[in-house]
């Protein structure tokens, strides 16, 4: 099954600047795709379209659901997004309650709280259950955001620069956590280690278009790919 199908997607800003130009991309279920390109190439704009926050011209289908106004809620339910910067991810005053809002509505408040604690424990963050997310380090915030995302059990993860502003130890910890997940992933990144340690495939973006799509072994042998990674 194809987790994501994009055909002829285009989008321009209000000032007329072209952000996406005839984007075509298909990702099979279970694949982890590193989306690479220079700053301004359209990576974040593409992620916002997949999540339904922007609405350009073209065809988008996520987990078998075709993008349409009536389907946006269902699409967003199937997607988990890690934003950059991650501090905008949090809307509740403490970590436990931030995760609770992602849990099924049929659970009681006590059940939600206990489930939130279990998610925090998986990420070694249970000691911060009553802490403000903004009191955490960058790495801890990334882990907390992932805990909240995964609590909704999405099938598809959109990750925008997941290693941004992390030290080496925190970056490796996040990569290890992500490598254990089974969800399909599209990861906007400029970090070579994401391709080496996590991705199964690499998509190259330039001037608002996908200009190449390769398995990771092939991608890492190409000069055009290596020049875009640090």
Short mmCIF file of C-alpha atoms in Angstrom, two decimals:
data_model
loop_
_atom_site.label_atom_id
_atom_site.label_comp_id
_atom_site.label_asym_id
_atom_site.label_seq_id
_atom_site.Cartn_x
_atom_site.Cartn_y
_atom_site.Cartn_z
CA UNK A 1 0.00 0.00 0.00
CA UNK A 2 1.16 3.54 -0.72
CA UNK A 3 1.18 5.61 2.46
CA UNK A 4 1.50 8.87 0.53
CA UNK A 5 0.72 9.82 -3.05
CA UNK A 6 1.28 13.38 -4.30
CA UNK A 7 0.66 14.35 -7.93
CA UNK A 8 1.26 17.69 -9.62
CA UNK A 9 1.15 19.71 -6.39
CA UNK A 10 1.85 23.43 -6.78
CA UNK A 11 1.58 26.36 -4.38
CA UNK A 12 2.47 30.05 -4.50
CA UNK A 13 2.68 32.59 -1.68
CA UNK A 14 0.47 35.68 -1.66
CA UNK A 15 3.31 37.74 -3.11
CA UNK A 16 3.42 35.40 -6.11
CA UNK A 17 6.60 33.57 -5.13
CA UNK A 18 6.42 29.90 -6.14
CA UNK A 19 6.94 27.58 -3.16
CA UNK A 20 5.97 24.24 -4.72
CA UNK A 21 6.10 23.45 -8.42
CA UNK A 22 4.56 20.27 -9.82
CA UNK A 23 5.59 18.05 -6.89
CA UNK A 24 5.22 14.32 -7.47
CA UNK A 25 6.06 11.88 -4.68
CA UNK A 26 4.96 8.37 -3.71
CA UNK A 27 6.01 6.72 -0.44
CA UNK A 28 5.24 3.09 0.30
CA UNK A 29 3.91 2.11 3.71
CA UNK A 30 6.71 1.37 6.18
CA UNK A 31 9.35 3.40 4.35
CA UNK A 32 11.29 6.14 6.15
CA UNK A 33 12.14 8.90 3.70
CA UNK A 34 14.68 11.64 4.33
CA UNK A 35 13.53 14.78 2.50
CA UNK A 36 16.61 16.86 1.76
CA UNK A 37 17.27 20.15 0.01
CA UNK A 38 18.66 23.62 0.53
CA UNK A 39 16.89 26.07 2.84
CA UNK A 40 13.95 27.50 0.95
CA UNK A 41 13.61 24.50 -1.36
CA UNK A 42 10.07 23.81 -0.11
CA UNK A 43 10.50 21.00 2.43
CA UNK A 44 8.49 22.53 5.27
CA UNK A 45 5.85 23.86 2.87
CA UNK A 46 5.39 20.33 1.53
CA UNK A 47 4.91 18.92 5.03
CA UNK A 48 2.28 21.57 5.77
CA UNK A 49 0.35 20.52 2.67
CA UNK A 50 0.39 16.86 3.67
CA UNK A 51 -1.02 17.81 7.06
CA UNK A 52 -3.68 19.98 5.47
CA UNK A 53 -2.47 23.28 6.92
CA UNK A 54 -1.84 24.64 3.41
CA UNK A 55 -3.97 23.96 0.37
CA UNK A 56 -2.23 24.20 -3.00
CA UNK A 57 -3.38 22.83 -6.34
CA UNK A 58 -2.84 19.13 -6.93
CA UNK A 59 -3.59 15.63 -5.67
CA UNK A 60 -2.66 14.36 -2.19
CA UNK A 61 -3.63 11.01 -0.69
CA UNK A 62 -2.52 9.95 2.79
CA UNK A 63 -3.00 6.37 4.01
CA UNK A 64 -5.64 5.84 1.33
CA UNK A 65 -7.53 9.04 2.19
CA UNK A 66 -7.76 11.62 -0.59
CA UNK A 67 -7.30 15.23 0.45
CA UNK A 68 -10.60 17.11 0.48
CA UNK A 69 -12.16 19.47 3.00
CA UNK A 70 -14.42 16.73 4.34
CA UNK A 71 -11.41 14.42 4.84
CA UNK A 72 -8.92 16.78 6.50
CA UNK A 73 -9.84 15.62 10.02
CA UNK A 74 -9.37 11.97 9.07
CA UNK A 75 -6.05 12.71 7.40
CA UNK A 76 -4.77 14.61 10.42
CA UNK A 77 -5.82 11.74 12.66
CA UNK A 78 -3.61 9.39 10.64
CA UNK A 79 -0.63 11.76 10.81
CA UNK A 80 1.68 12.69 13.68
CA UNK A 81 3.70 15.89 13.17
CA UNK A 82 6.88 16.97 14.90
CA UNK A 83 7.27 20.67 14.21
CA UNK A 84 10.37 22.83 14.09
CA UNK A 85 10.75 24.61 16.47
CA UNK A 86 9.31 22.01 18.81
CA UNK A 87 8.22 24.39 21.58
CA UNK A 88 5.14 25.27 19.51
CA UNK A 89 4.05 21.65 19.86
CA UNK A 90 2.81 22.08 23.43
CA UNK A 91 -0.48 23.68 24.49
CA UNK A 92 -1.00 22.43 28.07
CA UNK A 93 0.79 23.63 31.22
CA UNK A 94 2.41 20.29 32.07
CA UNK A 95 3.62 17.23 30.19
CA UNK A 96 1.06 14.76 31.52
CA UNK A 97 -1.92 16.88 30.49
CA UNK A 98 -0.35 17.63 27.12
CA UNK A 99 -0.26 13.91 26.38
CA UNK A 100 -3.74 13.36 27.84
CA UNK A 101 -5.34 15.48 25.12
CA UNK A 102 -4.02 13.01 22.53
CA UNK A 103 -5.65 9.99 24.15
CA UNK A 104 -9.05 8.48 23.22
CA UNK A 105 -12.03 10.43 24.55
CA UNK A 106 -13.77 7.33 25.92
CA UNK A 107 -11.11 6.97 28.64
CA UNK A 108 -11.74 8.50 32.05
CA UNK A 109 -9.48 11.29 33.27
CA UNK A 110 -7.76 8.85 35.63
CA UNK A 111 -7.20 6.36 32.81
CA UNK A 112 -5.84 9.12 30.58
CA UNK A 113 -3.47 10.32 33.30
CA UNK A 114 -2.15 6.82 33.94
CA UNK A 115 -1.71 6.22 30.20
CA UNK A 116 0.14 9.55 29.87
CA UNK A 117 2.51 8.48 32.65
CA UNK A 118 3.20 5.24 30.80
CA UNK A 119 4.06 7.14 27.62
CA UNK A 120 6.40 9.43 29.56
CA UNK A 121 8.02 6.39 31.15
CA UNK A 122 8.77 4.95 27.69
CA UNK A 123 10.78 8.09 26.97
CA UNK A 124 12.37 8.29 30.45
CA UNK A 125 10.46 11.49 31.23
CA UNK A 126 8.10 10.35 33.98
CA UNK A 127 9.84 12.60 36.51
CA UNK A 128 8.68 15.62 34.47
CA UNK A 129 4.97 14.69 34.43
CA UNK A 130 3.96 17.83 36.33
CA UNK A 131 6.60 20.10 34.75
CA UNK A 132 6.07 22.67 32.04
CA UNK A 133 7.36 21.40 28.68
CA UNK A 134 9.23 24.67 28.26
CA UNK A 135 11.37 23.87 31.31
CA UNK A 136 12.95 20.90 29.53
CA UNK A 137 16.09 20.76 27.43
CA UNK A 138 15.77 20.68 23.63
CA UNK A 139 16.31 16.92 23.56
CA UNK A 140 13.76 16.31 26.31
CA UNK A 141 11.23 18.51 24.53
CA UNK A 142 11.69 16.49 21.35
CA UNK A 143 11.11 13.26 23.28
CA UNK A 144 8.07 14.72 25.06
CA UNK A 145 6.59 15.88 21.77
CA UNK A 146 7.12 12.41 20.26
CA UNK A 147 5.40 10.84 23.27
CA UNK A 148 2.37 13.04 22.70
CA UNK A 149 2.36 12.32 18.97
CA UNK A 150 2.60 8.54 19.40
CA UNK A 151 -0.13 8.49 22.05
CA UNK A 152 -2.58 9.16 19.19
CA UNK A 153 -1.23 6.08 17.38
CA UNK A 154 -0.76 7.74 13.97
CA UNK A 155 0.17 5.65 10.95
CA UNK A 156 2.37 8.30 9.33
CA UNK A 157 4.96 10.60 10.91
CA UNK A 158 5.98 13.98 9.50
CA UNK A 159 9.20 15.14 11.14
CA UNK A 160 10.62 18.60 10.43
CA UNK A 161 14.32 18.72 11.34
CA UNK A 162 14.00 16.33 14.32
CA UNK A 163 17.69 16.71 15.28
CA UNK A 164 17.80 20.50 15.07
CA UNK A 165 19.49 22.17 18.09
CA UNK A 166 20.38 18.83 19.72
CA UNK A 167 23.77 17.82 21.05
CA UNK A 168 25.31 14.58 19.80
CA UNK A 169 24.04 12.43 22.68
CA UNK A 170 20.47 13.73 22.39
CA UNK A 171 20.53 13.33 18.59
CA UNK A 172 21.55 9.68 18.88
CA UNK A 173 18.85 9.08 21.50
CA UNK A 174 16.14 10.52 19.25
CA UNK A 175 17.43 8.49 16.30
CA UNK A 176 17.34 5.32 18.37
CA UNK A 177 13.75 5.98 19.45
CA UNK A 178 12.65 6.68 15.89
CA UNK A 179 14.41 3.59 14.54
CA UNK A 180 12.27 1.42 16.84
CA UNK A 181 9.02 2.82 15.43
CA UNK A 182 7.11 1.06 12.67
CA UNK A 183 5.31 4.07 11.22
CA UNK A 184 5.94 5.41 7.74
CA UNK A 185 8.04 8.59 8.03
CA UNK A 186 8.82 11.64 5.94
CA UNK A 187 11.71 13.48 7.58
CA UNK A 188 12.79 16.94 6.43
CA UNK A 189 16.47 17.10 7.34
CA UNK A 190 19.94 18.30 6.41
CA UNK A 191 21.71 15.83 8.70
CA UNK A 192 23.65 13.01 7.08
CA UNK A 193 23.19 10.82 10.14
CA UNK A 194 19.42 10.72 9.56
CA UNK A 195 19.99 9.20 6.15
CA UNK A 196 22.68 6.82 7.43
CA UNK A 197 20.96 5.60 10.61
CA UNK A 198 17.24 5.99 9.98
CA UNK A 199 16.10 6.48 6.39
CA UNK A 200 15.29 3.73 3.92
CA UNK A 201 15.00 6.22 1.06
CA UNK A 202 15.99 9.78 0.20
CA UNK A 203 13.94 12.36 -1.71
CA UNK A 204 15.78 15.40 -3.08
CA UNK A 205 13.96 18.71 -3.30
CA UNK A 206 15.10 21.72 -5.33
CA UNK A 207 13.26 24.93 -6.20
CA UNK A 208 9.95 23.54 -4.97
CA UNK A 209 10.12 20.24 -6.88
CA UNK A 210 11.19 16.66 -6.14
CA UNK A 211 14.19 16.14 -8.39
CA UNK A 212 15.27 12.68 -7.25
CA UNK A 213 14.10 9.67 -5.23
CA UNK A 214 16.54 6.90 -4.30
CA UNK A 215 17.06 4.03 -1.91
CA UNK A 216 19.40 5.23 0.80
CA UNK A 217 22.42 3.22 -0.36
CA UNK A 218 22.20 4.72 -3.85
CA UNK A 219 21.52 8.21 -2.46
CA UNK A 220 24.60 8.26 -0.25
CA UNK A 221 26.78 7.44 -3.26
CA UNK A 222 25.60 10.49 -5.20
CA UNK A 223 27.48 13.80 -5.16
CA UNK A 224 24.25 15.84 -5.41
CA UNK A 225 22.96 14.17 -2.23
CA UNK A 226 26.20 14.34 -0.23
CA UNK A 227 26.50 18.06 -0.96
CA UNK A 228 23.12 18.69 0.70
CA UNK A 229 23.98 16.86 3.94
CA UNK A 230 26.19 17.78 6.88
#
